[in-house]
Short mmCIF file of C-alpha atoms in Angstrom, two decimals:
data_model
loop_
_atom_site.label_atom_id
_atom_site.label_comp_id
_atom_site.label_asym_id
_atom_site.label_seq_id
_atom_site.Cartn_x
_atom_site.Cartn_y
_atom_site.Cartn_z
CA MET P 23 -204.50 -102.93 177.64
CA ALA P 24 -207.59 -101.16 178.86
CA ALA P 25 -207.26 -97.39 179.00
CA THR P 26 -206.02 -96.25 182.39
CA SER P 27 -207.89 -93.54 184.27
CA ALA P 28 -205.99 -90.31 184.90
CA CYS P 29 -206.52 -90.73 188.64
CA PHE P 30 -207.24 -93.60 190.99
CA VAL P 31 -210.95 -93.61 191.88
CA PRO P 32 -212.08 -95.06 195.23
CA LEU P 33 -215.66 -96.32 195.10
CA ASP P 34 -216.89 -93.56 197.43
CA TYR P 35 -215.53 -90.65 195.41
CA THR P 36 -215.96 -89.05 192.05
CA CYS P 37 -212.88 -88.20 190.04
CA SER P 38 -213.19 -84.46 190.69
CA ALA P 39 -213.65 -84.97 194.43
CA TYR P 40 -210.50 -87.06 194.59
CA ASP P 41 -208.52 -84.35 192.78
CA ASP P 42 -209.57 -81.84 195.46
CA MET P 43 -208.35 -84.00 198.38
CA SER P 44 -205.17 -83.21 200.28
CA ALA P 45 -202.09 -85.37 199.75
CA MET P 46 -202.60 -87.01 203.17
CA GLU P 47 -206.26 -87.74 202.42
CA GLN P 48 -205.33 -89.24 199.08
CA GLN P 49 -202.73 -91.49 200.74
CA GLN P 50 -205.24 -92.64 203.38
CA ALA P 51 -207.94 -93.31 200.78
CA THR P 52 -205.55 -95.34 198.64
CA ALA P 53 -204.36 -97.34 201.64
CA THR P 54 -207.90 -98.30 202.74
CA THR P 55 -209.42 -98.89 199.30
CA ARG P 56 -208.67 -102.32 197.96
CA PRO P 57 -208.43 -102.47 194.16
CA SER P 58 -210.52 -105.21 192.60
CA ILE P 59 -211.96 -106.28 189.28
CA THR P 60 -214.84 -108.67 188.64
CA ILE P 61 -215.04 -110.75 185.47
CA PRO P 62 -218.22 -112.67 184.54
CA LEU P 63 -218.00 -116.43 184.05
CA GLN P 64 -219.84 -118.53 181.49
CA TYR P 65 -220.82 -122.14 182.07
CA GLU P 66 -220.06 -124.58 179.24
CA PRO P 67 -222.29 -127.67 179.69
CA LYS P 68 -220.42 -129.79 177.12
CA ILE P 69 -217.24 -129.70 179.21
CA SER P 70 -218.84 -129.10 182.63
CA ALA P 71 -216.68 -126.06 183.28
CA TYR P 72 -216.77 -122.30 183.84
CA THR P 73 -214.89 -120.17 181.34
CA VAL P 74 -213.57 -116.63 181.24
CA SER P 75 -212.68 -114.37 178.32
CA TYR P 76 -209.43 -112.43 177.94
CA ILE P 77 -207.34 -110.78 175.24
CA VAL P 78 -203.69 -111.41 174.36
CA GLY P 79 -202.36 -108.97 171.79
CA ASP P 80 -205.51 -108.01 169.90
CA THR P 81 -207.12 -111.46 169.94
CA ALA P 82 -209.83 -112.72 172.27
CA PHE P 83 -209.50 -116.14 173.90
CA GLY P 84 -211.65 -118.26 176.18
CA ALA P 85 -210.36 -120.58 178.90
CA ILE P 86 -211.52 -122.69 181.81
CA VAL P 87 -211.03 -120.95 185.17
CA ASP P 88 -208.58 -123.27 186.88
CA THR P 89 -207.40 -123.05 190.49
CA GLY P 90 -205.26 -126.14 189.90
CA SER P 91 -202.71 -124.76 187.40
CA PRO P 92 -200.52 -121.63 187.18
CA PHE P 93 -200.24 -120.41 183.59
CA LEU P 94 -201.76 -117.95 181.14
CA VAL P 95 -201.91 -119.82 177.80
CA VAL P 96 -203.26 -119.57 174.27
CA PRO P 97 -203.79 -122.39 171.75
CA GLN P 98 -201.49 -123.06 168.80
CA THR P 99 -204.28 -123.78 166.34
CA SER P 100 -204.92 -123.50 162.65
CA CYS P 101 -207.52 -120.75 163.27
CA LYS P 102 -210.52 -122.77 162.16
CA ALA P 103 -213.72 -120.78 162.04
CA ASP P 104 -215.51 -123.16 164.42
CA TYR P 105 -212.74 -123.19 167.06
CA LYS P 106 -214.20 -121.28 170.01
CA TRP P 107 -211.11 -120.81 172.20
CA GLY P 108 -209.35 -118.23 170.06
CA CYS P 109 -206.93 -117.87 167.15
CA TYR P 110 -203.27 -117.35 168.05
CA ARG P 111 -201.42 -114.81 165.86
CA PRO P 112 -197.61 -114.72 166.35
CA ASN P 113 -197.29 -111.17 165.06
CA GLU P 114 -199.19 -109.86 168.11
CA SER P 115 -196.46 -110.93 170.56
CA HIS P 116 -192.74 -111.67 170.76
CA PRO P 117 -190.58 -114.48 172.24
CA ALA P 118 -190.02 -114.22 175.98
CA PRO P 119 -186.32 -113.43 176.53
CA GLY P 120 -184.42 -116.30 178.12
CA LEU P 121 -187.39 -118.67 178.24
CA ASP P 122 -186.87 -121.69 175.99
CA PRO P 123 -189.81 -123.91 175.00
CA THR P 124 -190.73 -126.57 177.55
CA TYR P 125 -192.60 -129.86 177.60
CA GLU P 126 -195.61 -129.66 179.89
CA ARG P 127 -198.26 -132.12 181.02
CA PHE P 128 -201.91 -131.08 181.16
CA VAL P 129 -204.60 -133.61 182.21
CA GLY P 130 -202.42 -136.56 181.21
CA ASN P 131 -201.33 -135.12 177.87
CA GLU P 132 -197.78 -134.00 177.08
CA GLY P 133 -196.69 -131.44 174.56
CA LEU P 134 -194.50 -128.49 173.68
CA VAL P 135 -195.18 -125.01 175.05
CA GLU P 136 -193.57 -121.92 173.52
CA TRP P 137 -193.18 -118.96 175.90
CA ARG P 138 -193.88 -115.47 174.61
CA GLU P 139 -194.69 -111.96 175.84
CA GLY P 140 -197.59 -109.80 174.80
CA ARG P 141 -200.24 -107.36 175.91
CA PHE P 142 -202.92 -108.82 178.20
CA GLN P 143 -206.34 -107.63 179.30
CA PHE P 144 -209.68 -109.04 180.31
CA GLY P 145 -212.82 -108.40 178.29
CA THR P 146 -215.41 -105.68 179.00
CA PHE P 147 -216.07 -104.91 182.67
CA PRO P 148 -219.53 -103.97 184.00
CA ASP P 149 -218.07 -100.70 185.36
CA ALA P 150 -215.44 -99.95 182.72
CA PHE P 151 -214.15 -96.68 184.20
CA SER P 152 -213.27 -97.85 187.73
CA ALA P 153 -212.26 -101.31 186.47
CA ALA P 154 -209.68 -99.84 184.08
CA SER P 155 -208.02 -98.02 186.97
CA ASP P 156 -208.04 -101.08 189.23
CA PHE P 157 -206.82 -103.33 186.42
CA ALA P 158 -203.76 -101.08 186.00
CA LEU P 159 -203.03 -101.45 189.72
CA LEU P 160 -203.48 -105.22 189.72
CA PHE P 161 -201.58 -105.84 186.47
CA PRO P 162 -198.86 -103.17 186.22
CA GLN P 163 -196.93 -105.19 183.60
CA SER P 164 -199.94 -106.08 181.46
CA SER P 165 -198.23 -104.67 178.34
CA ASP P 166 -195.69 -107.52 178.48
CA MET P 167 -197.21 -110.57 180.16
CA THR P 168 -195.48 -113.93 179.75
CA PHE P 169 -197.82 -116.58 178.33
CA GLY P 170 -197.53 -120.05 176.86
CA VAL P 171 -198.53 -121.15 173.37
CA VAL P 172 -199.66 -124.74 173.85
CA SER P 173 -199.41 -127.34 171.10
CA GLU P 174 -202.53 -129.12 169.90
CA SER P 175 -201.38 -132.38 171.50
CA LEU P 176 -201.86 -130.75 174.91
CA LEU P 177 -205.49 -129.95 174.11
CA ASP P 178 -206.51 -133.52 173.24
CA GLY P 179 -209.26 -134.63 175.56
CA THR P 180 -209.33 -131.55 177.80
CA GLY P 181 -212.10 -129.76 175.93
CA GLY P 182 -210.34 -126.41 176.08
CA LEU P 183 -207.69 -124.14 177.55
CA PHE P 184 -207.06 -123.38 181.22
CA LEU P 185 -206.45 -119.98 182.81
CA GLY P 186 -204.35 -120.93 185.82
CA LEU P 187 -204.90 -119.12 189.14
CA VAL P 188 -202.17 -120.83 191.19
CA LYS P 189 -199.89 -117.92 192.02
CA GLU P 190 -196.75 -119.52 193.48
CA THR P 191 -194.50 -122.22 192.04
CA ASN P 192 -190.91 -123.38 192.37
CA LYS P 193 -188.49 -120.79 191.00
CA TRP P 194 -187.45 -122.89 188.00
CA ILE P 195 -191.04 -123.05 186.74
CA ARG P 196 -192.10 -120.58 184.03
CA PRO P 197 -193.84 -117.39 185.29
CA SER P 198 -197.35 -117.96 186.57
CA PHE P 199 -200.22 -115.73 185.52
CA LEU P 200 -200.92 -114.28 188.99
CA GLY P 201 -197.20 -114.27 189.78
CA GLN P 202 -196.92 -111.45 187.25
CA SER P 203 -199.58 -109.41 189.04
CA ASP P 204 -200.25 -107.59 192.30
CA VAL P 205 -203.26 -109.82 193.01
CA HIS P 206 -203.25 -110.91 196.66
CA ALA P 207 -206.59 -112.74 196.78
CA PHE P 208 -209.41 -113.87 194.52
CA SER P 209 -212.97 -115.14 194.76
CA ILE P 210 -214.87 -117.50 192.48
CA ASP P 211 -218.57 -116.91 193.10
CA LEU P 212 -220.74 -119.78 191.87
CA ARG P 213 -223.81 -118.85 193.90
CA GLU P 214 -227.20 -118.59 192.21
CA ARG P 215 -228.29 -115.00 192.84
CA GLU P 216 -230.97 -113.13 190.92
CA GLY P 217 -229.50 -110.23 188.99
CA PHE P 218 -225.88 -111.37 189.47
CA ASP P 219 -223.59 -113.32 187.15
CA LYS P 220 -221.33 -116.04 188.43
CA SER P 221 -217.96 -114.39 188.51
CA LEU P 222 -214.24 -114.25 189.21
CA THR P 223 -213.03 -111.32 191.33
CA LEU P 224 -209.37 -110.43 191.76
CA TYR P 225 -208.27 -108.34 194.75
CA GLY P 226 -205.19 -106.28 195.49
CA ALA P 227 -203.44 -105.85 198.81
CA THR P 228 -205.18 -104.50 201.90
CA GLN P 229 -203.99 -103.34 205.31
CA GLN P 230 -207.06 -104.83 206.95
CA ASP P 231 -207.38 -108.45 208.11
CA ASN P 232 -210.25 -109.78 206.01
CA THR P 233 -209.85 -113.43 207.04
CA ASN P 234 -213.16 -115.20 207.53
CA PRO P 235 -213.33 -117.02 210.91
CA ASN P 236 -214.47 -120.11 208.99
CA ALA P 237 -211.32 -120.08 206.86
CA ILE P 238 -209.31 -123.23 206.18
CA GLN P 239 -205.55 -123.00 206.64
CA LEU P 240 -203.69 -123.79 203.43
CA VAL P 241 -200.54 -125.92 203.64
CA ARG P 242 -197.44 -126.42 201.49
CA ASP P 243 -196.71 -130.03 202.39
CA LEU P 244 -197.16 -131.30 198.82
CA ASN P 245 -194.49 -128.86 197.66
CA LYS P 246 -192.08 -129.12 200.58
CA ARG P 247 -192.31 -132.85 201.31
CA TYR P 248 -193.52 -134.60 198.16
CA GLY P 249 -192.07 -132.71 195.20
CA ASP P 250 -195.06 -130.82 193.80
CA ALA P 251 -193.47 -127.98 191.80
CA THR P 252 -196.75 -126.05 191.83
CA ILE P 253 -197.85 -124.70 195.20
CA HIS P 254 -201.48 -125.77 194.91
CA TYR P 255 -204.23 -124.48 197.16
CA VAL P 256 -204.29 -127.41 199.60
CA GLY P 257 -206.15 -127.96 202.84
CA VAL P 258 -205.96 -130.88 205.25
CA ALA P 259 -209.35 -132.58 205.66
CA SER P 260 -210.19 -133.96 209.08
CA SER P 261 -212.38 -136.69 207.58
CA LEU P 262 -213.91 -138.12 204.41
CA LYS P 263 -217.36 -139.67 204.63
CA VAL P 264 -219.20 -141.59 201.92
CA ASN P 265 -222.84 -142.61 202.31
CA GLY P 266 -222.56 -141.82 206.02
CA TYR P 267 -219.53 -144.08 206.50
CA ASN P 268 -216.22 -142.63 207.67
CA LEU P 269 -213.84 -143.71 204.91
CA ALA P 270 -210.71 -141.91 206.18
CA SER P 271 -209.54 -139.51 208.88
CA SER P 272 -206.42 -137.41 209.21
CA THR P 273 -203.88 -138.20 211.89
CA ARG P 274 -200.57 -136.60 212.78
CA ARG P 275 -198.69 -139.05 210.54
CA SER P 276 -201.30 -139.69 207.85
CA LYS P 277 -203.17 -136.72 206.42
CA ILE P 278 -205.91 -136.28 203.84
CA TYR P 279 -204.63 -133.55 201.50
CA VAL P 280 -207.32 -131.80 199.43
CA ILE P 281 -206.54 -129.67 196.36
CA PHE P 282 -209.33 -127.18 195.57
CA ASP P 283 -209.54 -127.27 191.78
CA THR P 284 -212.18 -125.47 189.70
CA GLY P 285 -210.73 -127.08 186.56
CA CYS P 286 -211.99 -130.47 187.77
CA SER P 287 -215.70 -131.27 187.41
CA GLY P 288 -215.94 -134.04 190.02
CA MET P 289 -213.36 -135.62 192.30
CA SER P 290 -210.09 -137.50 191.94
CA MET P 291 -208.33 -139.41 194.70
CA SER P 292 -205.40 -141.64 195.50
CA ALA P 293 -205.85 -145.10 193.99
CA SER P 294 -205.36 -146.75 197.38
CA LEU P 295 -208.23 -144.74 198.88
CA PHE P 296 -210.47 -145.41 195.87
CA ASN P 297 -209.80 -149.15 196.13
CA GLU P 298 -210.53 -149.12 199.86
CA ARG P 299 -213.86 -147.45 199.17
CA TYR P 300 -214.67 -150.05 196.53
CA ARG P 301 -213.86 -152.87 198.97
CA ILE P 302 -216.06 -151.40 201.71
CA ALA P 303 -218.97 -150.77 199.31
CA ARG P 304 -218.91 -154.41 198.20
CA GLU P 305 -218.63 -155.63 201.77
CA ARG P 306 -221.57 -153.48 202.86
CA LYS P 307 -223.52 -154.28 199.65
CA GLU P 308 -224.09 -150.60 198.95
CA LYS P 309 -225.99 -149.69 195.79
CA SER P 310 -223.99 -146.51 195.12
CA LEU P 311 -220.20 -146.31 195.25
CA TRP P 312 -220.14 -142.50 195.55
CA GLY P 313 -223.61 -141.46 196.68
CA ASP P 314 -223.32 -138.75 199.33
CA VAL P 315 -219.74 -137.55 199.81
CA GLY P 316 -218.69 -135.17 202.58
CA ILE P 317 -215.23 -133.71 203.18
CA GLU P 318 -214.80 -132.03 206.56
CA PHE P 319 -212.15 -129.47 207.56
CA ASN P 320 -211.12 -127.73 210.75
CA THR P 321 -211.23 -123.93 210.58
CA VAL P 322 -208.72 -121.41 211.91
CA SER P 323 -211.18 -120.47 214.68
CA GLY P 324 -211.59 -124.06 215.87
CA GLY P 325 -214.83 -124.81 214.09
CA LYS P 326 -215.77 -127.25 211.33
CA VAL P 327 -216.75 -126.73 207.71
CA SER P 328 -217.91 -129.42 205.29
CA LEU P 329 -218.02 -129.65 201.50
CA ASN P 330 -220.62 -132.03 200.12
CA ALA P 331 -221.52 -133.55 196.76
CA ARG P 332 -224.10 -135.99 195.45
CA ARG P 333 -222.72 -138.72 193.15
CA PRO P 334 -219.58 -136.85 192.02
CA LEU P 335 -217.78 -138.33 189.04
CA THR P 336 -214.74 -139.90 190.72
CA THR P 337 -211.44 -141.00 189.16
CA THR P 338 -208.13 -142.23 190.54
CA LEU P 339 -204.75 -140.58 190.99
CA ASP P 340 -201.31 -142.15 191.19
CA ASP P 341 -200.31 -142.83 194.81
CA GLN P 342 -196.96 -141.24 193.91
CA PRO P 343 -198.07 -138.22 191.81
CA TRP P 344 -194.68 -136.47 192.12
CA GLY P 345 -192.48 -139.53 192.44
CA LYS P 346 -192.66 -139.87 196.22
CA LYS P 347 -195.29 -141.86 198.09
CA LEU P 348 -197.64 -139.74 200.18
CA ASP P 349 -197.94 -140.36 203.91
CA GLY P 350 -201.70 -140.29 203.65
CA HIS P 351 -204.17 -139.60 200.85
CA LEU P 352 -204.67 -137.01 198.10
CA ILE P 353 -208.05 -135.75 196.88
CA VAL P 354 -208.73 -133.24 194.11
CA CYS P 355 -212.00 -131.52 194.95
CA GLY P 356 -213.80 -130.09 191.91
CA LEU P 357 -216.97 -128.27 190.91
CA ALA P 358 -219.30 -130.95 192.26
CA PHE P 359 -218.33 -129.66 195.74
CA LEU P 360 -217.88 -125.98 194.86
CA GLU P 361 -221.05 -125.29 192.88
CA GLY P 362 -223.43 -122.92 194.69
CA GLN P 363 -220.68 -121.43 196.86
CA LYS P 364 -218.34 -118.48 196.84
CA MET P 365 -214.76 -119.60 197.36
CA THR P 366 -212.19 -117.00 198.38
CA VAL P 367 -208.46 -117.70 198.33
CA ASP P 368 -206.17 -115.33 200.24
CA THR P 369 -202.85 -116.13 198.60
CA GLY P 370 -200.82 -113.84 200.86
CA ASN P 371 -202.12 -115.23 204.17
CA GLU P 372 -202.61 -118.76 202.81
CA LYS P 373 -206.25 -119.06 203.83
CA LEU P 374 -209.36 -120.23 201.97
CA TRP P 375 -213.03 -119.94 202.90
CA PHE P 376 -216.52 -120.48 201.58
CA GLU P 377 -219.68 -118.40 201.70
#
């Protein structure tokens, strides 16, 4: 774990100034200063994904930043010199008490996951002093974080590991990564800005209402009504347009559910919706099946916001992904729609917005 500062350091104070403050002033400063850490992301063209570096035990690992899964994992590999995701060493951790191995499914692959506990930290921060203090606030149990050791069969075809940022799951699911933290919101900034890296920022609690008026309300319908054990970040789209044609619209009884997933490069959708699009494209003699795609949402302030992509790679999903047929459609919205934007997820208030 990164070394913890002897005192909490708000951005507007030096350490010595904070020591000289009264107890009441210290309490007020702590209440209004929101702890946060920012971790740079690296784009991997071969797998069309953004990755982040972290350390479990004393070993560095790399993983795809994934807003569609919940777990902190490491690979069970043979430690080949050319394997870039990290070399798992059992002696740097211990079995998680009471957590037996489980069979999990990642991107269509199934395999065994062993659950262990070990020390966790991110790599070097740009501002190491203040980041170490904020990291200790955001991850108070970082010395014993539960993580999964995934078998090689689970890595077939995925191109790498996933660092899951879904915080909440059903209680019988193994501990999520953010569920073991005091992180209340996060941002994934994929904007092109001179002098700034693309980044992941994790935020602690705040007493202020930081909701953007253009925020999308997140819903739990997939969990409550359809059996999704992971409480994904899901919004209800008002409409889906392809090449200027309105392919689908949400109604009271039939909704378009959209999962915001940085672990997906393009877009996936219910097979029934995909097939309907194919039928219409043939009927209209369109040259491109997925040319210009726009997904529109209503905002909490009554406005509209649209995510757009040009020729996103599109695949199909089962119409019954969790064993129960959806009353509507499901879309997984990936990087093709998120690139160039800053996406903030407020997990506590269940809101999501773009800048």
